[in-house]
Short mmCIF file of C-alpha atoms in Angstrom, two decimals:
data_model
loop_
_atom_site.label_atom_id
_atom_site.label_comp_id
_atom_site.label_asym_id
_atom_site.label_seq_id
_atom_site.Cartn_x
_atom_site.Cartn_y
_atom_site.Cartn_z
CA UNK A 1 -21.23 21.31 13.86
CA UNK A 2 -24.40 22.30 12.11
CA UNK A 3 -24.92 18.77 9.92
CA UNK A 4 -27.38 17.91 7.76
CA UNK A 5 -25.89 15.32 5.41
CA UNK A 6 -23.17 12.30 5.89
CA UNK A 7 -21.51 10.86 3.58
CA UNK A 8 -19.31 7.50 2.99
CA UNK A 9 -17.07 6.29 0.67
CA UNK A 10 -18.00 2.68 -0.20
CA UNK A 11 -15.05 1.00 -1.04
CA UNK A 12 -13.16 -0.30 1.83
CA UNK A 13 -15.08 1.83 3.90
CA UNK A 14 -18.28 0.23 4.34
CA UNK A 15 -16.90 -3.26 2.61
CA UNK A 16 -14.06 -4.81 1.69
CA UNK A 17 -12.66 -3.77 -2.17
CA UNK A 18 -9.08 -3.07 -1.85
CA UNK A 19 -8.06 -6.87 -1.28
CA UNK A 20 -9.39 -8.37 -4.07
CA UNK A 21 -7.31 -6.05 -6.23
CA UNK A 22 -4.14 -7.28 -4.70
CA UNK A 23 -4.90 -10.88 -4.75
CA UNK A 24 -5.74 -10.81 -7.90
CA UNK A 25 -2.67 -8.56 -8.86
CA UNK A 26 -0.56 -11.43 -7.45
CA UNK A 27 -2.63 -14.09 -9.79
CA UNK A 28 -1.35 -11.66 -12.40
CA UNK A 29 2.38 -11.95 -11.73
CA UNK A 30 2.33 -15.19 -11.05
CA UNK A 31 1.00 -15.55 -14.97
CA UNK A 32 3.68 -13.62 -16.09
CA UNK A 33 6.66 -15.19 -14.19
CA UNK A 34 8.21 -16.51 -17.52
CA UNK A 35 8.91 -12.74 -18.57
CA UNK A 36 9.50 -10.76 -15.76
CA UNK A 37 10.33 -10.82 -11.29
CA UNK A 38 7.38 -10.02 -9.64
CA UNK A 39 8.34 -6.46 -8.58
CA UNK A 40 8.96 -5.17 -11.94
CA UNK A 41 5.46 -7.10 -13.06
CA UNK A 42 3.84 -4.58 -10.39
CA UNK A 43 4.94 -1.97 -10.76
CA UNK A 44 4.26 -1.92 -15.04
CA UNK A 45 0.96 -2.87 -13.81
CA UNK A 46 0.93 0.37 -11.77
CA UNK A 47 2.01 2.45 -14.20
CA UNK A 48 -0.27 1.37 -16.93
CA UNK A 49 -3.14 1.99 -14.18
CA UNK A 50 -2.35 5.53 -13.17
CA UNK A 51 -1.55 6.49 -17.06
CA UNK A 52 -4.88 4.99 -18.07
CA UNK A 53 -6.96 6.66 -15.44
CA UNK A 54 -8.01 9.24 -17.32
CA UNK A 55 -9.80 7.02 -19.99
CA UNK A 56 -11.07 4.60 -18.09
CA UNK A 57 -11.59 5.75 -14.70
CA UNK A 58 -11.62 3.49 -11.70
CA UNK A 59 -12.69 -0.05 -11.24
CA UNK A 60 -12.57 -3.15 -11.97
CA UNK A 61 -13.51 -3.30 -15.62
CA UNK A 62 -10.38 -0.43 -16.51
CA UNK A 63 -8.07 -2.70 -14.21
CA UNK A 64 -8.75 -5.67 -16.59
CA UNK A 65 -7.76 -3.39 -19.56
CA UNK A 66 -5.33 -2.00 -17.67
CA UNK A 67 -3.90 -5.76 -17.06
CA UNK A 68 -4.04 -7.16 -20.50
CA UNK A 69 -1.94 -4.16 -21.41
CA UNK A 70 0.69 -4.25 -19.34
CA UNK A 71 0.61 -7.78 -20.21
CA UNK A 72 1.37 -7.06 -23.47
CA UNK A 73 4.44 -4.87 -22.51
CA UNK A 74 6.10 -6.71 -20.42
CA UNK A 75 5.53 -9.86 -22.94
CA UNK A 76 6.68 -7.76 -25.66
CA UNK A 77 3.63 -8.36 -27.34
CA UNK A 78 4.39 -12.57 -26.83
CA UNK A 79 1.56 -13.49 -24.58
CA UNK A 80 -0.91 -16.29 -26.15
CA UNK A 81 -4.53 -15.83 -26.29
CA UNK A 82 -5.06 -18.33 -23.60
CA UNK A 83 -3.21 -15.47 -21.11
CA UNK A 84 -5.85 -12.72 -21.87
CA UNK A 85 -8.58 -14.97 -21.85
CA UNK A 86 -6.90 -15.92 -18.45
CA UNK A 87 -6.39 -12.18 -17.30
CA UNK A 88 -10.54 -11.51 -18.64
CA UNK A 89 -11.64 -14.41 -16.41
CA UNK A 90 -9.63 -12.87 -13.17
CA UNK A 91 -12.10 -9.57 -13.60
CA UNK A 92 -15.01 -11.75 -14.23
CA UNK A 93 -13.74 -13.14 -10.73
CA UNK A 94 -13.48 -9.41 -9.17
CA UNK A 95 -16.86 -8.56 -10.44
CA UNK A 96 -18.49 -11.60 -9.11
CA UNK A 97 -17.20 -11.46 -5.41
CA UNK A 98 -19.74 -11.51 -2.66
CA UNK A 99 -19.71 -8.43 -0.72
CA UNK A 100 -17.79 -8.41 2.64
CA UNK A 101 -19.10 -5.82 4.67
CA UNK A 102 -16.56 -3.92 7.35
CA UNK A 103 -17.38 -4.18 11.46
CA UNK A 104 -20.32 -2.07 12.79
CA UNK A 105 -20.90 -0.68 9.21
CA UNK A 106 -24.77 -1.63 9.89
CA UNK A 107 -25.02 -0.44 13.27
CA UNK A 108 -23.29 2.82 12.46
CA UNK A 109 -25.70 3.39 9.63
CA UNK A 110 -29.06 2.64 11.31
CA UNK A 111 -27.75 4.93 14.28
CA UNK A 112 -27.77 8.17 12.23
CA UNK A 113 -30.62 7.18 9.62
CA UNK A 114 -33.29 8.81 11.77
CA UNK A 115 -30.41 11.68 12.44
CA UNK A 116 -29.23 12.80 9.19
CA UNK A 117 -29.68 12.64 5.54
CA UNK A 118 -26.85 9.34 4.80
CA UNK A 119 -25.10 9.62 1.21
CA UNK A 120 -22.96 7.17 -0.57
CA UNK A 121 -20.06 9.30 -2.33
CA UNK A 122 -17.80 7.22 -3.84
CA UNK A 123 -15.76 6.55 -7.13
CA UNK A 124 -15.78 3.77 -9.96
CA UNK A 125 -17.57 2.46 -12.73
CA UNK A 126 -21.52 2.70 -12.47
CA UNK A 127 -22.30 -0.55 -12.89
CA UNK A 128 -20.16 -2.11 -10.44
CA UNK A 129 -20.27 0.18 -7.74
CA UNK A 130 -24.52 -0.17 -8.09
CA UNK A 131 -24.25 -3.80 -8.00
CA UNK A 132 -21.95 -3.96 -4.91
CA UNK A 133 -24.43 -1.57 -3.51
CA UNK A 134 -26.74 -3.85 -4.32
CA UNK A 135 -25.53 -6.75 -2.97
CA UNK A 136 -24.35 -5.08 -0.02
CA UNK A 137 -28.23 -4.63 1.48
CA UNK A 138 -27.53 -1.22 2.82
CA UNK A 139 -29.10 0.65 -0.35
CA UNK A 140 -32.20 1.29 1.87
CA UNK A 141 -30.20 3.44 4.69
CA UNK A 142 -29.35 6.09 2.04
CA UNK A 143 -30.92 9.03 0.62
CA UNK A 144 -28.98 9.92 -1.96
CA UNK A 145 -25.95 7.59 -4.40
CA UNK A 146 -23.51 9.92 -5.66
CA UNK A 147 -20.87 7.64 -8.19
CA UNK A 148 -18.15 10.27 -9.06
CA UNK A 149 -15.96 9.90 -11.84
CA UNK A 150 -13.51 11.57 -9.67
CA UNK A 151 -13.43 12.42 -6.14
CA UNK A 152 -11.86 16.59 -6.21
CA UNK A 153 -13.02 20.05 -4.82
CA UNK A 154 -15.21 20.28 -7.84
CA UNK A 155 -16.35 17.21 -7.67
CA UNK A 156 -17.93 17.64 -4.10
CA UNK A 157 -18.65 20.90 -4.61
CA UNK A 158 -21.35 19.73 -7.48
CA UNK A 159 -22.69 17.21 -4.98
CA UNK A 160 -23.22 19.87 -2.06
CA UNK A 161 -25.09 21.94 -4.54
CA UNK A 162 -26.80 18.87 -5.78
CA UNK A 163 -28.40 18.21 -2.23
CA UNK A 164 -28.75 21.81 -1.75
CA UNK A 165 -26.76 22.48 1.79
CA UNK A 166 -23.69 24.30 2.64
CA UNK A 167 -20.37 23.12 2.64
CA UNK A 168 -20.24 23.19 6.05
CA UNK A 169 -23.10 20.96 6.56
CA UNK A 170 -21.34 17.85 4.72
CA UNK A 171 -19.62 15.23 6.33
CA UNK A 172 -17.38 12.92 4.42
CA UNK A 173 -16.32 9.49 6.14
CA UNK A 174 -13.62 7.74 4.45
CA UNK A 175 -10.50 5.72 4.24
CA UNK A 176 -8.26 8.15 1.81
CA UNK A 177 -7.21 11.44 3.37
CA UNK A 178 -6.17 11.89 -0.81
CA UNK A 179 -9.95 11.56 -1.90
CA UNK A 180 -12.79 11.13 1.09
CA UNK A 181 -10.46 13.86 3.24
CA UNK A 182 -8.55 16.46 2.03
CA UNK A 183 -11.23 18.23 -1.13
CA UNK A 184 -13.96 18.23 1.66
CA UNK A 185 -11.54 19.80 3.92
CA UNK A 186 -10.33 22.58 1.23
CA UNK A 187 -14.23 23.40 0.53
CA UNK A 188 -14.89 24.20 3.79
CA UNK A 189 -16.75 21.07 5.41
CA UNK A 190 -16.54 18.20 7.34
CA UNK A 191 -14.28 14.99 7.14
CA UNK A 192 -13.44 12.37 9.52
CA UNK A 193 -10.64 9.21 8.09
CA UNK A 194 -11.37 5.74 8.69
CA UNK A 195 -8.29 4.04 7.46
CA UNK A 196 -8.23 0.74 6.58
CA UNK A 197 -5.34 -1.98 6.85
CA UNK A 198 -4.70 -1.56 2.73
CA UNK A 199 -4.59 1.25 0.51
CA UNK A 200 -4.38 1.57 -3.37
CA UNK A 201 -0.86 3.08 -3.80
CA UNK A 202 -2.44 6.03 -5.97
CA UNK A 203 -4.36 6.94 -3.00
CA UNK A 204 -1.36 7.21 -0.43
CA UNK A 205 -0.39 11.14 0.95
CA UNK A 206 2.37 11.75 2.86
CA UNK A 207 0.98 14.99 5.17
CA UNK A 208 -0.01 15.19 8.63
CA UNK A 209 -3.37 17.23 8.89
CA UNK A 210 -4.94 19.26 11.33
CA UNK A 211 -7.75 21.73 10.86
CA UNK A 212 -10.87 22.20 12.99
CA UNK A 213 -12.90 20.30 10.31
CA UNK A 214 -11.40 17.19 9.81
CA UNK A 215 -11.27 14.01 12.66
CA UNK A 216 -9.23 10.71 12.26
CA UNK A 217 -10.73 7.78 14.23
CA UNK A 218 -9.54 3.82 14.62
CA UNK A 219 -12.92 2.22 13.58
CA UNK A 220 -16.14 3.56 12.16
CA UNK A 221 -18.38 3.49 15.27
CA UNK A 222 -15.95 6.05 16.90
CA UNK A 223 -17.76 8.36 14.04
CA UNK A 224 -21.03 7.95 16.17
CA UNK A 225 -19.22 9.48 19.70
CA UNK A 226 -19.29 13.40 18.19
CA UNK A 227 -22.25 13.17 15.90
CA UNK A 228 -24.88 11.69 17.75
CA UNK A 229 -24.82 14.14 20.89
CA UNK A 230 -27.36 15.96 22.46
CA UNK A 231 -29.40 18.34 19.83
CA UNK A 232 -28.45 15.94 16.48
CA UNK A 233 -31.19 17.51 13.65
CA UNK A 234 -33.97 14.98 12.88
CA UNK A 235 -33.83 13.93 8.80
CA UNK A 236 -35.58 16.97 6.85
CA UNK A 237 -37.20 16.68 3.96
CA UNK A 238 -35.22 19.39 1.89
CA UNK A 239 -33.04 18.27 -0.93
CA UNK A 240 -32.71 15.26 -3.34
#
């Protein structure tokens, strides 16, 4: 491998996200238990979040919209005020949680700052995602914060350019084979999965991959056993 940059998704990759989405999604069919089972609550709730993608993106403020409407369906327009002031205050929850980061995150990170350019690639609404960031303390290991609206070929292809390398000088570290795994594959770099114990439904593939390119490992600092051998390039200064 000829690296130069490595990248990593943020959510549930370097800290916990995925979680807080289901426990809250639980909060929200337990709200709704007058109207509908649990199941069918779900999996409106689902449906309302894939169809709304598109206008809203990802994160935690379109999953509040995204709530309040289904809401409404599955009420049949019945629910009080006092329920979507109740659904607003479970994002305001979401958007206030301190950030949990994942094992060896830290230690993986300050292993390959001297090594290679680090990026943070990863999808959702600015805001948030720059707060968690934030919060997280790790802001100061990276060279470069990518927040995609998407995460496709296109999309990392515009990011490659952006740091001015090759495609096969980017690595992508992640926990979806859908997003962090399979684009970077297609465009001709790098990709190693990290999964983790949850996964958003949306982001769920049913394939078995192999290529030359791509790697799966058990837990992050695995990543550090193939990139940091003998003759690892020292940070340069091209790029932004």
């Amino acid at each position: 491998m000829n690296l130069k940059v490595i990248a990593f998704d943020a959510d549930d990759t370097l800290w916990v996200n995925e979680p807080y989405f289901q426990a809250t999604e639980e909060r929200f069919c337990s709200l709704l238990e007058n109207f509908s089972p649990q199941h069918t609550i779900s999996k409106e709730l689902f449906k309302v979040e894939v169809d709304n993608l598109p206008l809203y993106g990802y994160g935690i403020k379109g999953y509040i919209l995204s709530m309040i409407e289904a809401a409404l369906s599955i009420s049949e327009k019945n629910i009080s005020v006092d329920v979507v002031e109740t659904i607003l205050q479970y994002g305001k929850d979401m958007l206030n949680q301190p950030i949990e980061l994942l094992n060896e995150v830290e230690h993986v990170l300050s292993s390959l700052k001297d090594h290679y350019r680090l990026v943070v690639a990863t999808k959702g609404d600015l805001l948030d995602q720059e707060r968690k960031l934030k919060k997280s303390g790790l802001a100061h290991y990276f060279h470069h914060i990518e927040i995609m609206s998407d995460k496709k070929e296109d999309d990392y292809i515009k990011l490659i350019k952006h740091l001015d390398i090759n495609p096969d000088e980017f690595m992508m570290i992640g926990n979806s084979l859908k997003s962090d795994v399979m684009p970077v594959i297609n465009i001709g770099g790098h990709a190693v999965h990290v999964p983790y114990h949850t996964t958003w439904a949306h982001e769920h593939v049913e394939t078995v991959l192999t290529h030359e390119n791509f790697k799966h490992v058990h837990k992050i600092s695995e990543v550090l056993e193939f990139v940091l051998e003998s003759g690892s390039p020292k940070v340069g200064k091209s790029g932004s």
